[in-house]
Short mmCIF file of C-alpha atoms and ligand atoms in Angstrom, two decimals:
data_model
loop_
_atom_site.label_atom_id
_atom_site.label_comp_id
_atom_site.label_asym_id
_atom_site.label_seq_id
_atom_site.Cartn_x
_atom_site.Cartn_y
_atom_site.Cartn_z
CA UNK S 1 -74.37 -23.35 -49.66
CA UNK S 2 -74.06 -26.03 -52.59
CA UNK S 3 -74.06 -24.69 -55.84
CA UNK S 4 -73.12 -26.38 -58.89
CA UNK S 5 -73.25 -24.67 -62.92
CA UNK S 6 -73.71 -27.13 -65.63
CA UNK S 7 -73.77 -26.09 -69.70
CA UNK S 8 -73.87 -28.45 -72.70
CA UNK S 9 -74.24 -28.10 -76.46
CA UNK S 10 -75.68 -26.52 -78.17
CA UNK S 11 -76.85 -23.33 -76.19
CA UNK S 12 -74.42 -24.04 -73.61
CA UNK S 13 -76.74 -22.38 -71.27
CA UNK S 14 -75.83 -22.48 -67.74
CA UNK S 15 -78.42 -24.47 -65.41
CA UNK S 16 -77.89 -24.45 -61.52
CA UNK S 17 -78.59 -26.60 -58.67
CA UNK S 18 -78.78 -24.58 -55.41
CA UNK S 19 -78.81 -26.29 -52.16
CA UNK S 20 -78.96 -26.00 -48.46
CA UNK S 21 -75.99 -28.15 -46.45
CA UNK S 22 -78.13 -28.77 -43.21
CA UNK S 23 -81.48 -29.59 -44.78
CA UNK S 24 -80.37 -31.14 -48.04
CA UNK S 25 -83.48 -28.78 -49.43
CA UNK S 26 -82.90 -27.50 -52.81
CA UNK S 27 -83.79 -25.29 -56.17
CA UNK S 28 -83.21 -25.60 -59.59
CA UNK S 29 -82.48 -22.79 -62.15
CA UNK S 30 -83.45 -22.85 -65.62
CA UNK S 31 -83.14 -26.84 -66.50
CA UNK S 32 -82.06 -26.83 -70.25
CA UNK S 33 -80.73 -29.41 -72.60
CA UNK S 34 -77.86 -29.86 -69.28
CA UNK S 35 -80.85 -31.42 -67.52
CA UNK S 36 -79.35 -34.95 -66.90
CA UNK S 37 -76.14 -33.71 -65.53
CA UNK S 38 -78.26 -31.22 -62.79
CA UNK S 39 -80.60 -34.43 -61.96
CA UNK S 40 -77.26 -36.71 -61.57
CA UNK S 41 -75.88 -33.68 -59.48
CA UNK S 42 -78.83 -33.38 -57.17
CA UNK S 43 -78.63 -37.15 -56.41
CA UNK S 44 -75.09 -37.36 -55.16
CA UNK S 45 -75.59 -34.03 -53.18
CA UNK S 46 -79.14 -36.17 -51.59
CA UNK S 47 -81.08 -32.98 -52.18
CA UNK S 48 -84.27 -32.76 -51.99
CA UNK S 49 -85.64 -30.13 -55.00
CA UNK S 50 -88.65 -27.75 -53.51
CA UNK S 51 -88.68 -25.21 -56.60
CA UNK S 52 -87.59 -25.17 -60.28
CA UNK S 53 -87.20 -21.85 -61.19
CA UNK S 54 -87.00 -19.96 -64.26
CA UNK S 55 -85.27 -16.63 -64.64
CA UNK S 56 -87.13 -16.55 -68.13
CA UNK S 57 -88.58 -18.31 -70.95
CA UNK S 58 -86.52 -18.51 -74.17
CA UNK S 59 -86.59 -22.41 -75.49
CA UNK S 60 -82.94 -22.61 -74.15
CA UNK S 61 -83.38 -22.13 -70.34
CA UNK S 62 -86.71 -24.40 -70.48
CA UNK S 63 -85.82 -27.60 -72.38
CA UNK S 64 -85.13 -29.61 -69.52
CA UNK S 65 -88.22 -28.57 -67.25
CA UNK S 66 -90.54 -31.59 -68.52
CA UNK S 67 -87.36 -34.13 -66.94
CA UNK S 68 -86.56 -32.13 -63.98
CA UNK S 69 -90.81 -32.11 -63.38
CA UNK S 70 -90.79 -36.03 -63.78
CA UNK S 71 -87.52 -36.50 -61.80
CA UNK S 72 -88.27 -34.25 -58.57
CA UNK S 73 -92.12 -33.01 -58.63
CA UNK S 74 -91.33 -29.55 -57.93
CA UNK S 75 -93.30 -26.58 -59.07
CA UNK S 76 -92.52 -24.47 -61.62
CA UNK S 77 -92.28 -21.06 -61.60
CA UNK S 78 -91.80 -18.39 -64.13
CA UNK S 79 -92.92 -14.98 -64.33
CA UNK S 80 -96.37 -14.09 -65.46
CA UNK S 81 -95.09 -11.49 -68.25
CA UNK S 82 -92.73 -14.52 -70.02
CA UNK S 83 -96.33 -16.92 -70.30
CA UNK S 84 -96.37 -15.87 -73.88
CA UNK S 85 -92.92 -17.42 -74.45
CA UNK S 86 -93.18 -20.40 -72.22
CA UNK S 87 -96.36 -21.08 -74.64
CA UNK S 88 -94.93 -21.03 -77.87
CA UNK S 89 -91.85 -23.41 -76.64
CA UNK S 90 -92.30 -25.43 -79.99
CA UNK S 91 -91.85 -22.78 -82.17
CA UNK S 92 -89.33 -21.26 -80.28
CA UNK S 93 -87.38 -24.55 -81.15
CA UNK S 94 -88.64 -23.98 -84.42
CA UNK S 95 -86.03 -20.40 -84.48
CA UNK S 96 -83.43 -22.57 -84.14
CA UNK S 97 -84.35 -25.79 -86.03
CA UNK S 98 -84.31 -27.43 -83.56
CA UNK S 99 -87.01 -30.10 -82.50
CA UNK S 100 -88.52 -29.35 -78.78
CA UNK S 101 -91.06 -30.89 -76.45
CA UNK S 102 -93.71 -28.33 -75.00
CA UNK S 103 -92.59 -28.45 -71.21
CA UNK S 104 -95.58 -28.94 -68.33
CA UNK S 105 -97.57 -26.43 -67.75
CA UNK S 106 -96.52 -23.77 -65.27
CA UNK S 107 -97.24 -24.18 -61.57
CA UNK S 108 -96.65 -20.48 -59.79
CA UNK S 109 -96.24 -17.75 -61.07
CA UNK S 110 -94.25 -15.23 -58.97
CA UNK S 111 -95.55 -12.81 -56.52
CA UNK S 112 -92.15 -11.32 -56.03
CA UNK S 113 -92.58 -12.10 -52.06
CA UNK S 114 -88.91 -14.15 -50.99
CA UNK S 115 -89.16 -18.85 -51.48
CA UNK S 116 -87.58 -20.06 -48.67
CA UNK S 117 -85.54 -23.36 -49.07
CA UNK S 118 -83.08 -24.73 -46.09
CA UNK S 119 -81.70 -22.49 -44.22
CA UNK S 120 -81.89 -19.79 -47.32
CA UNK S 121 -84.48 -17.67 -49.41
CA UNK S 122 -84.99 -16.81 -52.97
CA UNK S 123 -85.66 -13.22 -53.44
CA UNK S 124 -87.34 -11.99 -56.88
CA UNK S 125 -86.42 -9.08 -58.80
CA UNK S 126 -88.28 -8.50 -61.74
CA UNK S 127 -85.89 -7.21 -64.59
CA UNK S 128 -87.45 -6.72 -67.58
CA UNK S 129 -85.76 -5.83 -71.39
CA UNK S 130 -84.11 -9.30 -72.74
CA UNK S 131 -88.08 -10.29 -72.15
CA UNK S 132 -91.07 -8.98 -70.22
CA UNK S 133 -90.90 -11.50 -67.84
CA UNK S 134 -86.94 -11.93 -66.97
CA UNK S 135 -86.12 -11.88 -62.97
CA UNK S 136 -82.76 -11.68 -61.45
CA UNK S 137 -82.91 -14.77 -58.41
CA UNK S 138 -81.06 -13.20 -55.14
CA UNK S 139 -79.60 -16.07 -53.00
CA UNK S 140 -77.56 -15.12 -49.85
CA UNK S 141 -74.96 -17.12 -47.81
CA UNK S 142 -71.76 -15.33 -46.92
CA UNK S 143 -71.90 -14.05 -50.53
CA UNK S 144 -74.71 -12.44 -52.32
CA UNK S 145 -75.34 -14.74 -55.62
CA UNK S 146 -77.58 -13.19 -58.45
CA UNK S 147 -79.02 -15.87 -61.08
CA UNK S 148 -79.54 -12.92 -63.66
CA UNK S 149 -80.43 -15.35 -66.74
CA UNK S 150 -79.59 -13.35 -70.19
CA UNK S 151 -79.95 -9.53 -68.81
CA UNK S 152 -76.37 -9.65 -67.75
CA UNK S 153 -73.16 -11.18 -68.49
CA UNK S 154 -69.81 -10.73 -68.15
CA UNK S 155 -68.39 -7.67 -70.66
CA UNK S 156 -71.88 -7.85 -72.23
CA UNK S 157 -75.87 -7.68 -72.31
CA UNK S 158 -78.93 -9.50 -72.76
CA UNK S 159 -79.86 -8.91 -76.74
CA UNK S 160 -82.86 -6.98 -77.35
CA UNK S 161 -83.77 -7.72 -80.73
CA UNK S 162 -85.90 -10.36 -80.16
CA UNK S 163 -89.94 -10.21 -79.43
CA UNK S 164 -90.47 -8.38 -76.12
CA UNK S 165 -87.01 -7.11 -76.05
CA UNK S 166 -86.17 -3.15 -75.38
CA UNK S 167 -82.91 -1.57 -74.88
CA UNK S 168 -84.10 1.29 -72.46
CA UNK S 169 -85.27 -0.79 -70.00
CA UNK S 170 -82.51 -3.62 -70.19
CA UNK S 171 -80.27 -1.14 -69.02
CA UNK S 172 -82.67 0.39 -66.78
CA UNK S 173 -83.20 -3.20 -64.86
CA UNK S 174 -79.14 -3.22 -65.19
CA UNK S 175 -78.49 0.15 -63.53
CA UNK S 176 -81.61 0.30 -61.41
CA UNK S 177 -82.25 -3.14 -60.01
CA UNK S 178 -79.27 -5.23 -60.43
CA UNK S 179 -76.71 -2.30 -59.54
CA UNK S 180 -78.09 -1.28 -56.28
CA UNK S 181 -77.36 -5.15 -55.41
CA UNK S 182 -74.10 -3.71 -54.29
CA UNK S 183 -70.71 -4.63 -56.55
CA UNK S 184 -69.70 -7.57 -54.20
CA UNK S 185 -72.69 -9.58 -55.74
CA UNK S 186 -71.79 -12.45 -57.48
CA UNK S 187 -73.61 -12.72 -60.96
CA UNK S 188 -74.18 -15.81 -62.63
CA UNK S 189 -75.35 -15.55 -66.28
CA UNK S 190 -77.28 -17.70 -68.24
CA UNK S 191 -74.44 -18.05 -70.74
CA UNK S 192 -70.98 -17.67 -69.73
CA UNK S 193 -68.62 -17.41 -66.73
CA UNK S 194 -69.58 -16.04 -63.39
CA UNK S 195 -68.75 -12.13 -62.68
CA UNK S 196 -69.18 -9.68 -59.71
CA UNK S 197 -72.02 -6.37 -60.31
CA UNK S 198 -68.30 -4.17 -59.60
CA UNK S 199 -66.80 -5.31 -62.58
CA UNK S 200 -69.37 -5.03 -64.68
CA UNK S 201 -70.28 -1.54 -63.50
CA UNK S 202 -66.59 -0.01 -63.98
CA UNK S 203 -65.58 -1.76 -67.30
CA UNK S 204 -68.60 -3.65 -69.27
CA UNK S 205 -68.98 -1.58 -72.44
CA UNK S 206 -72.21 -1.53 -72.88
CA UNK S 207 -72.88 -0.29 -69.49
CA UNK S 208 -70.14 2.82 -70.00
CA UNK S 209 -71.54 3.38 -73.11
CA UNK S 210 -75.15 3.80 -71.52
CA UNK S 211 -73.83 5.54 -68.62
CA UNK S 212 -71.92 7.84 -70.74
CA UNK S 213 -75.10 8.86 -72.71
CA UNK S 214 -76.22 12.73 -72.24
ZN1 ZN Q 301 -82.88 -15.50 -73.25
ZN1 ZN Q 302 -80.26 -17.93 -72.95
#
């Protein structure tokens, strides 16, 4: 399976390019400001982009979806419970100063039912708490590879603090959905270096600290 990470200033959020070797099909993840480098990236691996997908819709993992729409013509999907977020894209910007297009509008939202692309499949998992409508994207080859966005990262946790957020069921869709994933899984956060579910369930703090509640 192809897969390249690409991050840049000033979120440096990570946005993916996923693709098949025998069909030269392909996804995107969460096109932010990196959106040039994953467009230059799926030209020199001559893939051919069938989804863009979002894991969720805070103004830094949706920046680059009005390029990445122009460049490949893919749908967009997002989860119906983040619409409220995806909406307000200028004013999310607004948060952070920061001036920002409002994207396209979105295409699909999911039905939780697996995308197939090449030779592989996206499967859904709706995993609520950073925001109502965050998903974890399950990708198979040899490896299991879980595009968690911000519910997970390495030695830490999707904040809660912000509109939509709660801390009960961020760890629930930590312990409950993204756990059972078994601890070879390979996590990819939306911020920050990959990590495996087995090393975040035996020594992220924020998990033992959950787990160890009475
Ligand atoms: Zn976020
Ligand atoms: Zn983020």
């Amino acid at each position: 399976m192809i897969l390249e990470a690409h991050a840049v200033a000033p979120f440096f959020k990570n946005g993916f390019v996923v693709g098949c070797e025998r069909t030269r099909e392909g996804v995107i993840i969460d096109p932010g400001d990196e959106v040039d480098v994953l467009i230059a990236a799926v030209g020199r691996q001559s893939l051919s982009v069938k989804y863009i997908l979002l894991t969720h819709a805070h103004v830094d993992h949706i920046t680059g979806v009005g390029p990445a729409k122009s460049a490949f013509g893919a749908p967009v999907y997002l989860h119906r419970d983040d619409l409220p977020f995806y909406e307000r894209a200028v004013q999310q910007g607004q948060m952070f100063g920061l001036s920002v297009q409002q994207p396209p509008p979105v295409d699909v939202f999911y039905d939780l039912s697996p995308m197939k692309f090449g030779d592989y499949e996206v499967r859904i998992h709706h995993t609520p708490g950073h925001c109502p409508g965050g998903v974890c994207l399950e990708i198979r080859d040899e490896d299991t590879h879980l595009f968690v966005g911000d519910t997970l990262f390495a030695g830490s946790i999707g904040r809660t603090d912000l509109p939509g957020g709660n801390y009960d069921i961020l760890m629930r869709s930590i312990t409950q959905v993204l756990f059972p994933l078994g601890d070879e899984a390979i996590v990819h956060p939306g911020h920050g270096p990959d990590t495996t579910i087995g090393r975040e369930r035996k020594a992220n703090p924020f998990v033992l600290e959950y787990l160890e509640q009475p």
